[in-house]
Coordinates of C-alpha atoms in Angstrom, one line a residue:
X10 CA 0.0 0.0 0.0
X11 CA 1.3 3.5 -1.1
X12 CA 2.2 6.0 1.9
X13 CA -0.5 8.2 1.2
X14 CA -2.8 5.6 1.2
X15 CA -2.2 4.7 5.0
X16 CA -5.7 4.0 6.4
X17 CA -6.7 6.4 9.2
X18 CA -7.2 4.1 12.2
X19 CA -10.3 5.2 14.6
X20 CA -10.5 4.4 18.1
X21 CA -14.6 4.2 19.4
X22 CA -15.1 5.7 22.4
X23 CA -18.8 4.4 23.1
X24 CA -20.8 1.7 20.9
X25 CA -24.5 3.0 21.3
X26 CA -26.4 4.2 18.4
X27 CA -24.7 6.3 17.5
X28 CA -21.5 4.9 17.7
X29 CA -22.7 1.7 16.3
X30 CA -23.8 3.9 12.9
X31 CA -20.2 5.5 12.5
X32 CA -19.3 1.6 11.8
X33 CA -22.5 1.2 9.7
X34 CA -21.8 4.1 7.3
X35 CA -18.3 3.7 7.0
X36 CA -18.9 0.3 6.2
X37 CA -22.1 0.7 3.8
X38 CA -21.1 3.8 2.1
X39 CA -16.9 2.6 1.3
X40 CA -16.9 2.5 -2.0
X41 CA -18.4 6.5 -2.0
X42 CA -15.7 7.2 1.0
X43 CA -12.7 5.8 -1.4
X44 CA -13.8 7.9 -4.1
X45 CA -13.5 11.1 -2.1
X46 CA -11.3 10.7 0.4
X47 CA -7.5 9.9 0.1
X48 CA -7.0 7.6 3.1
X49 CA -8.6 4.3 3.9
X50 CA -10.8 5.1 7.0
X51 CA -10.6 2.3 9.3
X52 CA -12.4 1.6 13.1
X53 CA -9.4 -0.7 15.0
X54 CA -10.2 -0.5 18.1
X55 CA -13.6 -0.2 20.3
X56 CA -14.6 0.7 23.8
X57 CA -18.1 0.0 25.5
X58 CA -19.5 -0.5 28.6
X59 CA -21.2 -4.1 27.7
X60 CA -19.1 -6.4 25.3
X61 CA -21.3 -9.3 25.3
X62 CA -24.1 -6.6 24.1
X63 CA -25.8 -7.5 20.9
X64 CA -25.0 -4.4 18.7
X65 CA -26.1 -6.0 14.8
X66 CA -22.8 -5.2 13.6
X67 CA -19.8 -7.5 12.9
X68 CA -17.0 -6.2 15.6
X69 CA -14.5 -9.3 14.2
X70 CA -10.9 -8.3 13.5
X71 CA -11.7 -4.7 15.8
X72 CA -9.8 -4.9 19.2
X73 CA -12.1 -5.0 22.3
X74 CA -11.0 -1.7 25.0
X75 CA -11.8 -2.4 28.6
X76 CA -11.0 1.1 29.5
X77 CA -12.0 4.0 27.2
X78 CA -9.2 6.1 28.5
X79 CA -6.7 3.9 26.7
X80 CA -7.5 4.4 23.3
X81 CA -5.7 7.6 24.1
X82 CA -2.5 5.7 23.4
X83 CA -3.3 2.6 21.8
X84 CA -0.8 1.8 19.2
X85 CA -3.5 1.2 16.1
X86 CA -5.6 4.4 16.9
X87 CA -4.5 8.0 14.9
X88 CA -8.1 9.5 16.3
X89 CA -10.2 8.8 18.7
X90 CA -14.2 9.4 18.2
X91 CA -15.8 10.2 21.8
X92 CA -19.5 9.2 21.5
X93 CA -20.1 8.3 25.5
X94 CA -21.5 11.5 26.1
X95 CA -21.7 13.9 29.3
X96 CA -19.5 16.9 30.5
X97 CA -17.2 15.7 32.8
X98 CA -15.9 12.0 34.1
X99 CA -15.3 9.1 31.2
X100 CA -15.6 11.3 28.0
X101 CA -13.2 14.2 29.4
X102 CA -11.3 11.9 30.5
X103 CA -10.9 10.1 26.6
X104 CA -10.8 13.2 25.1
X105 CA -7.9 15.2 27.1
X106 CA -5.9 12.0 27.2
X107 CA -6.2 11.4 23.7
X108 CA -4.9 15.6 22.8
X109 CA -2.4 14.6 25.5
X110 CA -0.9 11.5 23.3
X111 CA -1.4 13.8 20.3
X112 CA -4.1 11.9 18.8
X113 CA -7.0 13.9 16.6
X114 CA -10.5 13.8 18.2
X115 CA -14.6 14.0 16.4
X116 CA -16.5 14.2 19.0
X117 CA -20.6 14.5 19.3
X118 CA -20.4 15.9 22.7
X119 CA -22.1 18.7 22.8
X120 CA -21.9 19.6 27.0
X121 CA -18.7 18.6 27.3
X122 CA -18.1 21.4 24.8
X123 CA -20.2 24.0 25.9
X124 CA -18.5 23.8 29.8
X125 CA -14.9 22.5 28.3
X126 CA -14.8 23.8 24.3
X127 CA -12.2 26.8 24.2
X128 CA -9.3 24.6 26.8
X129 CA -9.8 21.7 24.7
X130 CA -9.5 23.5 21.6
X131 CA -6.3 25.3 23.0
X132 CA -5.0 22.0 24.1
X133 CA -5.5 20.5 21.0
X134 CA -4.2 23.3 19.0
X135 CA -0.3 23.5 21.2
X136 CA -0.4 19.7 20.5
X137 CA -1.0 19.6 16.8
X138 CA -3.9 17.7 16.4
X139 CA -7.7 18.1 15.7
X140 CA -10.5 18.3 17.4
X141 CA -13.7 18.0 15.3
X142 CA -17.3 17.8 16.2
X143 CA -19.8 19.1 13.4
X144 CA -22.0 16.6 15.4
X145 CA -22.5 18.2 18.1
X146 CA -24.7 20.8 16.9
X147 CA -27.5 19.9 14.8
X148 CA -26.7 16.7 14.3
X149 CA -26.9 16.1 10.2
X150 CA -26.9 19.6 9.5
X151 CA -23.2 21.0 8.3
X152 CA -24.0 24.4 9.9
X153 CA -20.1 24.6 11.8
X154 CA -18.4 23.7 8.9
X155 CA -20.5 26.4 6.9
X156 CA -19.9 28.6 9.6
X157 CA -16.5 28.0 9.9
X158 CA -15.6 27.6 6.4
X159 CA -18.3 29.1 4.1
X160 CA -19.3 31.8 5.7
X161 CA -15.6 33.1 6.6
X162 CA -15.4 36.1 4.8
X163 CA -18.4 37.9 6.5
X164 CA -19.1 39.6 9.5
X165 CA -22.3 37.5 11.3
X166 CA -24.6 39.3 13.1
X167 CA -26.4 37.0 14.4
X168 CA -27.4 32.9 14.6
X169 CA -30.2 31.3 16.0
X170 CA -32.7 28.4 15.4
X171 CA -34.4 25.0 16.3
X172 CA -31.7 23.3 18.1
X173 CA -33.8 20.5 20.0
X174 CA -35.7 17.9 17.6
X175 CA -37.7 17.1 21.1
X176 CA -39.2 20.6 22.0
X177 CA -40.1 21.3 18.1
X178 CA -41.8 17.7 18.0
X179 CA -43.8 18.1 21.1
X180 CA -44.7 22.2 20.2
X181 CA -46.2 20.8 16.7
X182 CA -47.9 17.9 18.5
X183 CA -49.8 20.6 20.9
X184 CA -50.5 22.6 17.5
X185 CA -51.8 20.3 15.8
X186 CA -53.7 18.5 18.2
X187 CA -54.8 20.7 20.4
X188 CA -53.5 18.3 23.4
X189 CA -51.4 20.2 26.4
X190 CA -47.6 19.6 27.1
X191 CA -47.6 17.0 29.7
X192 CA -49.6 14.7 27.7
X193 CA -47.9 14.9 24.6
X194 CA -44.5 14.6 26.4
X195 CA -45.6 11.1 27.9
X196 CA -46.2 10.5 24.1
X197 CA -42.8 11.5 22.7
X198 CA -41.3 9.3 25.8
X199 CA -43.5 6.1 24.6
X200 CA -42.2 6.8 20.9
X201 CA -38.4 7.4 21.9
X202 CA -38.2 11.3 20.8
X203 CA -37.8 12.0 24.5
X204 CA -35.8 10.9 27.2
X205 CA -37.4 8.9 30.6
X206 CA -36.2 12.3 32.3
X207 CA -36.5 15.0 29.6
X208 CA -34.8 17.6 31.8
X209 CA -32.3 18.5 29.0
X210 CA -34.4 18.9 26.7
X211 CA -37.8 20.6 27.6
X212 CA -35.6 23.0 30.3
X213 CA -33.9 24.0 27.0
X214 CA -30.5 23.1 28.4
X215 CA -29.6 20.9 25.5
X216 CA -30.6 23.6 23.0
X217 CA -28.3 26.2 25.3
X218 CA -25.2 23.7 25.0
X219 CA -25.1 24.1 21.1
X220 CA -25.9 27.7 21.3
X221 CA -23.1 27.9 23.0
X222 CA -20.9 26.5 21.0
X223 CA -22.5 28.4 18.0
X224 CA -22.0 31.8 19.2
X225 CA -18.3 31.0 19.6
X226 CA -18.0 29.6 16.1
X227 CA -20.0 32.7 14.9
X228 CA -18.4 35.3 17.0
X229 CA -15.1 34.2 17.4
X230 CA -15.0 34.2 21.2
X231 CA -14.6 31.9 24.0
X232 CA -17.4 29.7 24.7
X233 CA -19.6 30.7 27.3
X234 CA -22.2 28.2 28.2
X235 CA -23.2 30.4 31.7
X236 CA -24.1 33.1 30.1
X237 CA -26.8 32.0 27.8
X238 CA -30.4 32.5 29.5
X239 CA -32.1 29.3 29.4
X240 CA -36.0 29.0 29.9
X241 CA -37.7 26.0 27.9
X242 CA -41.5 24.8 27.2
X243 CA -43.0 23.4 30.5
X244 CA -44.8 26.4 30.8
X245 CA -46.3 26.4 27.3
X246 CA -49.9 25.8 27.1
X247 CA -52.6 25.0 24.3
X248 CA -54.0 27.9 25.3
X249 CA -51.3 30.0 24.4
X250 CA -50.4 27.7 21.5
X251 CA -54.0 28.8 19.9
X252 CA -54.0 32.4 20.8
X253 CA -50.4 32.5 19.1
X254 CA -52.4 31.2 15.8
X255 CA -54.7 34.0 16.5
X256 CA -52.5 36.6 16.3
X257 CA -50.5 35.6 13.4
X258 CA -47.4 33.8 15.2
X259 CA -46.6 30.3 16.0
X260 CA -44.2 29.1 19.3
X261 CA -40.9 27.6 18.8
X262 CA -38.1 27.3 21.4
X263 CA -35.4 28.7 19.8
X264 CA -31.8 29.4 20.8
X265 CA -30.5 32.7 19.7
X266 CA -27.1 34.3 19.7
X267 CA -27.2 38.4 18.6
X268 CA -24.5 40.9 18.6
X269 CA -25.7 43.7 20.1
X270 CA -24.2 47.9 21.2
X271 CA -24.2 46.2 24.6
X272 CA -22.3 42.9 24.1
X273 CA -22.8 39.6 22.9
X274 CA -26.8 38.6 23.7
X275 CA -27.5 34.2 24.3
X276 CA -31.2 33.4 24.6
X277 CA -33.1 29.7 24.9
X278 CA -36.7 30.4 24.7
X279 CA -39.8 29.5 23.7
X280 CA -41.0 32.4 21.7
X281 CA -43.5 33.3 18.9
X282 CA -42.3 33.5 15.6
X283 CA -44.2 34.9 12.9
X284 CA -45.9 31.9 10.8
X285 CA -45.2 33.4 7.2
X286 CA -41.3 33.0 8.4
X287 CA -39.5 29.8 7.2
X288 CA -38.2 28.9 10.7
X289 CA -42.3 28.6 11.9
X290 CA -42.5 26.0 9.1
X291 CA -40.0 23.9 10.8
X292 CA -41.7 21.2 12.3
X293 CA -41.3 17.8 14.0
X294 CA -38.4 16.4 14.9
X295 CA -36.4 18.5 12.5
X296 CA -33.7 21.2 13.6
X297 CA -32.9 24.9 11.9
X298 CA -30.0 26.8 12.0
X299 CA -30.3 30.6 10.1
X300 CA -27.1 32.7 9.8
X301 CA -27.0 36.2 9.4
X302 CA -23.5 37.1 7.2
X303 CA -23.0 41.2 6.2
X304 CA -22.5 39.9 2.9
X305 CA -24.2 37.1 2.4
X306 CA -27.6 38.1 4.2
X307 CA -29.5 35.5 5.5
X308 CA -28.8 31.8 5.1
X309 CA -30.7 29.1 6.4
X310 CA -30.2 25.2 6.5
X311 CA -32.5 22.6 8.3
X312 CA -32.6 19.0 8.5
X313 CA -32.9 16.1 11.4
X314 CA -31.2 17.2 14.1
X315 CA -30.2 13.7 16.1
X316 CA -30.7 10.1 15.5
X317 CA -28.2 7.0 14.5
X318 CA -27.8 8.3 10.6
X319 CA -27.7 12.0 10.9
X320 CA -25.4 12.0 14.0
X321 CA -22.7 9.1 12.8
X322 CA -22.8 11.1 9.1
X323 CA -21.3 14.3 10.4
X324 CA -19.0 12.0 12.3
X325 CA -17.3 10.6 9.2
X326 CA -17.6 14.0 7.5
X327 CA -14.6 15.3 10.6
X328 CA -12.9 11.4 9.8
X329 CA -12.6 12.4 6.1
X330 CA -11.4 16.1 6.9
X331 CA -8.7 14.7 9.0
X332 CA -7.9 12.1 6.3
X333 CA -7.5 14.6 3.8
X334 CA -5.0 16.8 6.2
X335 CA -8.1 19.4 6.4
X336 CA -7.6 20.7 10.2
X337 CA -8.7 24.0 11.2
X338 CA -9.2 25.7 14.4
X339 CA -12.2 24.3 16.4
X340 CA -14.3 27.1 17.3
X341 CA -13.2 29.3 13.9
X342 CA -10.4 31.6 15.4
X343 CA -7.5 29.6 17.0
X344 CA -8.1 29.0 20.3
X345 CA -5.1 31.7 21.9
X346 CA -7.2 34.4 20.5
X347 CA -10.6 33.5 21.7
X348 CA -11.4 35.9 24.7
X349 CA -14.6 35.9 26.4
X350 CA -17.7 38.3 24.7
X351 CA -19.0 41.0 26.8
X352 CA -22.3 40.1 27.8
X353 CA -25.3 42.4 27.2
X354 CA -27.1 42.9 30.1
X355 CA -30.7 40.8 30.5
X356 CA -32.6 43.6 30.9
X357 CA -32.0 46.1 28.5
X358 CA -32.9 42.7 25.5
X359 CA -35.6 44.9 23.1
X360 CA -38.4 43.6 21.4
X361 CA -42.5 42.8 21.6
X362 CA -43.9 40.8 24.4
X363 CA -47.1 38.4 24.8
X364 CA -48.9 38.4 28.1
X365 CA -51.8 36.1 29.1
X366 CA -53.7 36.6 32.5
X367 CA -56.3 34.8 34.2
X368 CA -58.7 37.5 35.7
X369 CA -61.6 38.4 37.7
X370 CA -64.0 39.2 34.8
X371 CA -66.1 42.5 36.7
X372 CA -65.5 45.9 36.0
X373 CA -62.3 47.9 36.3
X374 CA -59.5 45.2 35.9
X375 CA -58.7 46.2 32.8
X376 CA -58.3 49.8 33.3
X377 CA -55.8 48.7 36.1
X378 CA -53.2 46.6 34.1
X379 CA -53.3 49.1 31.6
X380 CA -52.5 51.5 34.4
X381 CA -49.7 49.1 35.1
X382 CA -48.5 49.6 31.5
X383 CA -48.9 53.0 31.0
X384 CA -46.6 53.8 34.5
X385 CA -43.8 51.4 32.9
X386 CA -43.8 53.3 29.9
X387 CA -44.7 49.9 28.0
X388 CA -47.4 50.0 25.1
X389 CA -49.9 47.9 23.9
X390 CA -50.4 46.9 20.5
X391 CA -53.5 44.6 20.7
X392 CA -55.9 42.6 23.3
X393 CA -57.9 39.8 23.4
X394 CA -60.9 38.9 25.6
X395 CA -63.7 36.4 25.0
X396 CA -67.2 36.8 26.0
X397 CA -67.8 38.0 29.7
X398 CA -68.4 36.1 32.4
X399 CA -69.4 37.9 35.2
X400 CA -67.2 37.5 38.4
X401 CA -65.3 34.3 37.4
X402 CA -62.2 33.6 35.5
X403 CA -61.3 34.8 32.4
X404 CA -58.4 35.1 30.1
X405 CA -57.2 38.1 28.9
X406 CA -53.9 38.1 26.3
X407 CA -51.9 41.1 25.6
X408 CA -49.6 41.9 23.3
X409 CA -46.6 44.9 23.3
X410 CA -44.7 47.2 21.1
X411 CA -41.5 47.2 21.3
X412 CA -40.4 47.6 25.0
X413 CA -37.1 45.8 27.6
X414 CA -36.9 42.8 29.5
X415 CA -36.6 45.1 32.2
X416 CA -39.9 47.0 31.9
X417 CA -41.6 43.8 31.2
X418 CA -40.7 42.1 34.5
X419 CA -41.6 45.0 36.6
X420 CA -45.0 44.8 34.9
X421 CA -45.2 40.9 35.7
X422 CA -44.5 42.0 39.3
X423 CA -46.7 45.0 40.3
X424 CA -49.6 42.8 38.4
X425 CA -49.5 39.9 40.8
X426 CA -50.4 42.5 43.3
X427 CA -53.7 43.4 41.4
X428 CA -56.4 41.1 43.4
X429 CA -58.4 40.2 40.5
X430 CA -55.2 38.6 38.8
X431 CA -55.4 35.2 39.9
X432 CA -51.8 34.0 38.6
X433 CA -48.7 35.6 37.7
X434 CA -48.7 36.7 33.9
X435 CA -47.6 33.8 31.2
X436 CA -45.3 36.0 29.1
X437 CA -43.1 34.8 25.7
X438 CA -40.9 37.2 24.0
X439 CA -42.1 37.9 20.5
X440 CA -39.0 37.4 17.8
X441 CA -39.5 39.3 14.6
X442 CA -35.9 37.6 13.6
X443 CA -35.4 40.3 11.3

């Protein structure tokens, strides 16, 4: 075998589904792998918590790790693929060992990342290696690598999308069927779109871990995981869900990252989005990621988000970029110059609010939350009420011009105090995305 034909030899760090699929599409898909990529790709060594697991793959002739951690230094692995998952212990451990021993890493790990991202890429960077993970955020969708390679040249303003394939399938399920969150969730659980604790998910927390790593990517600064704000759908309801489709909007949880005259602004929320805009459209279990370059404009790329194929695809996409010699920094910039992004401050974010209250229906309640309103300087631009019904509850739905965080959570605060408000005010930020 010619020199240059030397097969890259991949150490597996975790044989789950994911890990199991790398195997599968490097196997399935060879003949398209030869044809554009100049090295043999080649999985010699495995690691997994179970060996006598049935996987339905053939593991012959691939040499059985106990430990994880030594892959760092086996003798047959050039780059170790971290698939276990989870911010600190067993993955850390694999992937700072395997820099260590000056071994490339693809990883899919997107937490480990959001807390660890800028040392590891500064580690990996003094010792000469890679460190890859295009599966990490958004699963199948190529958004770092058009970030980080085809969107070079411009200046981005701002990135955001659907980042969780779990929120977006249970916020179309409450659409379209009218159904409220907790039941749908149990449904997503039964139908394996959500986890038997779906913390990370719904709490947005998952969405906030590629955000992350996005706004570093897009900004060129240091990750910064604690300083996205992070709220998620529990609190969504199919009432809200139908009054949104009465005024024009539908609610996504999206995870936005803005440059702003006050610093770099994270956000996961669940927000209304206006329904003629492409990212409204987005529905299921599929993700969206929309770039905004000062050349370019607006570019916008959606696909499946997670899942065995999408996941171990972008995988072998970092394999055959390190088989080709193709290494660039991780997070777009290399790693000495990323510094940490002034923050903008919560309060002073900008834009048009929806407020629902449960009231007292009887005479004067209104007049009082728009008195509310009018002292914090905060406009209305429309209300809803249905029907009357005289002294008992009864929801009333506002929405805002343009106005602050700020503003709107002193409102939130001195309308609890009114006595015919029977429950603090369900508010989502409304995203033009403009």
């Amino acid at each position: 075998m010619a020199a240059d034909r030397k097969p890259l030899r991949v150490g597996l760090a975790g044989l789950g589904t994911v890990g199991a699929g790398v195997i599968e599409v490097l196997r399935q898909n060879a003949d398209i792998l030869a044809k554009h990529c100049p090295r043999p790709i080649l999985v010699t060594a495995v690691s997994a918590r179970d060996r006598k697991k049935d996987r339905g793959i053939d593991l012959s002739g691939i040499d059985w790790v106990e430990d994880a951690v030594k892959l760092a230094d086996h003798p047959e692995v050039d780059v170790v693929v971290e698939v276990i998952g989870g911010s600190e212990g067993k993955a850390k451990d694999v992937v700072e060992k395997a820099i260590a021993h000056k071994r490339h890493v693809v990883t899919a790990n997107k937490a480990l990342l959001a807390h660890h991202g800028t040392a590891l890429a500064l580690a990996a960077e003094r010792a000469g290696v890679g460190l890859a993970y295009e599966a990490a955020v958004a699963g199948g969708i190529p958004v770092i690598k058009a970030m980080r390679e085809g969107l070079a040249a411009n200046r981005i303003a701002q990135v955001y999308g659907i980042l969780n394939g779990t929120c977006n399938y249970i916020l179309t399920q409450m659409r379209e069927t009218g159904r409220e969150f907790a039941d749908v969730l149990a449904e997503a659980q039964k139908l394996g779109y959500a986890e038997a604790d779906p913390s990370f998910d719904v709490d947005g927390i998952d969405a906030a871990h590629k955000l992350s790593i996005l706004t570093s990517v897009a900004f060129g600064c240091a990750v910064n995981f604690a300083g996205v704000r992070i709220s998620g759908i529990r609190n969504v309801s199919a009432m809200d869900i139908a009054y949104a489709d009465e005024l024009g909007y539908r609610i996504k949880l999206l995870g936005l990252a803005r440059q702003t005259p006050h610093g770099v602004e994270q956000r996961v929320h669940a927000c209304m989005v206006p329904q003629a805009s492409t990212i409204a459209k987005v529905d299921g279990v599929y993700n969206a990621v929309v770039t905004s370059g000062n050349f370019v404009g607006e570019n916008i790329a959606i696909g499946r988000g997670a899942g065995r194929g999408p996941t171990a695809s972008a995988i072998v996409a970092d394999l055959m970029d390190i088989a080709r010699g193709f290494i660039l920094p991780a997070f777009s910039a290399p790693a000495e110059s990323l510094e940490p992004a002034a923050q903008a401050p919560v309060g002073l974010h900008a834009g048009s609010y929806y407020l629902r209250l449960m009231v007292i229906d009887k005479p004067g309640v209104i007049a009082d939350i728009a008195g509310v309103m009018r002292d914090e300087n905060v406009s209305l631009e429309s209300m809803i009420q249905r029907g009357r019904s005289p002294n008992d509850p009864v929801p009333l739905v506002f929405t805002t011009h343009e106005t602050t965080e700020a503003a709107i959570g002193r409102v939130v605060g001195r309308l609890s105090d009114i006595k015919s408000v029977l429950e603090p005010a369900h508010v989502l930020p409304i995203e033009t995305l403009s």
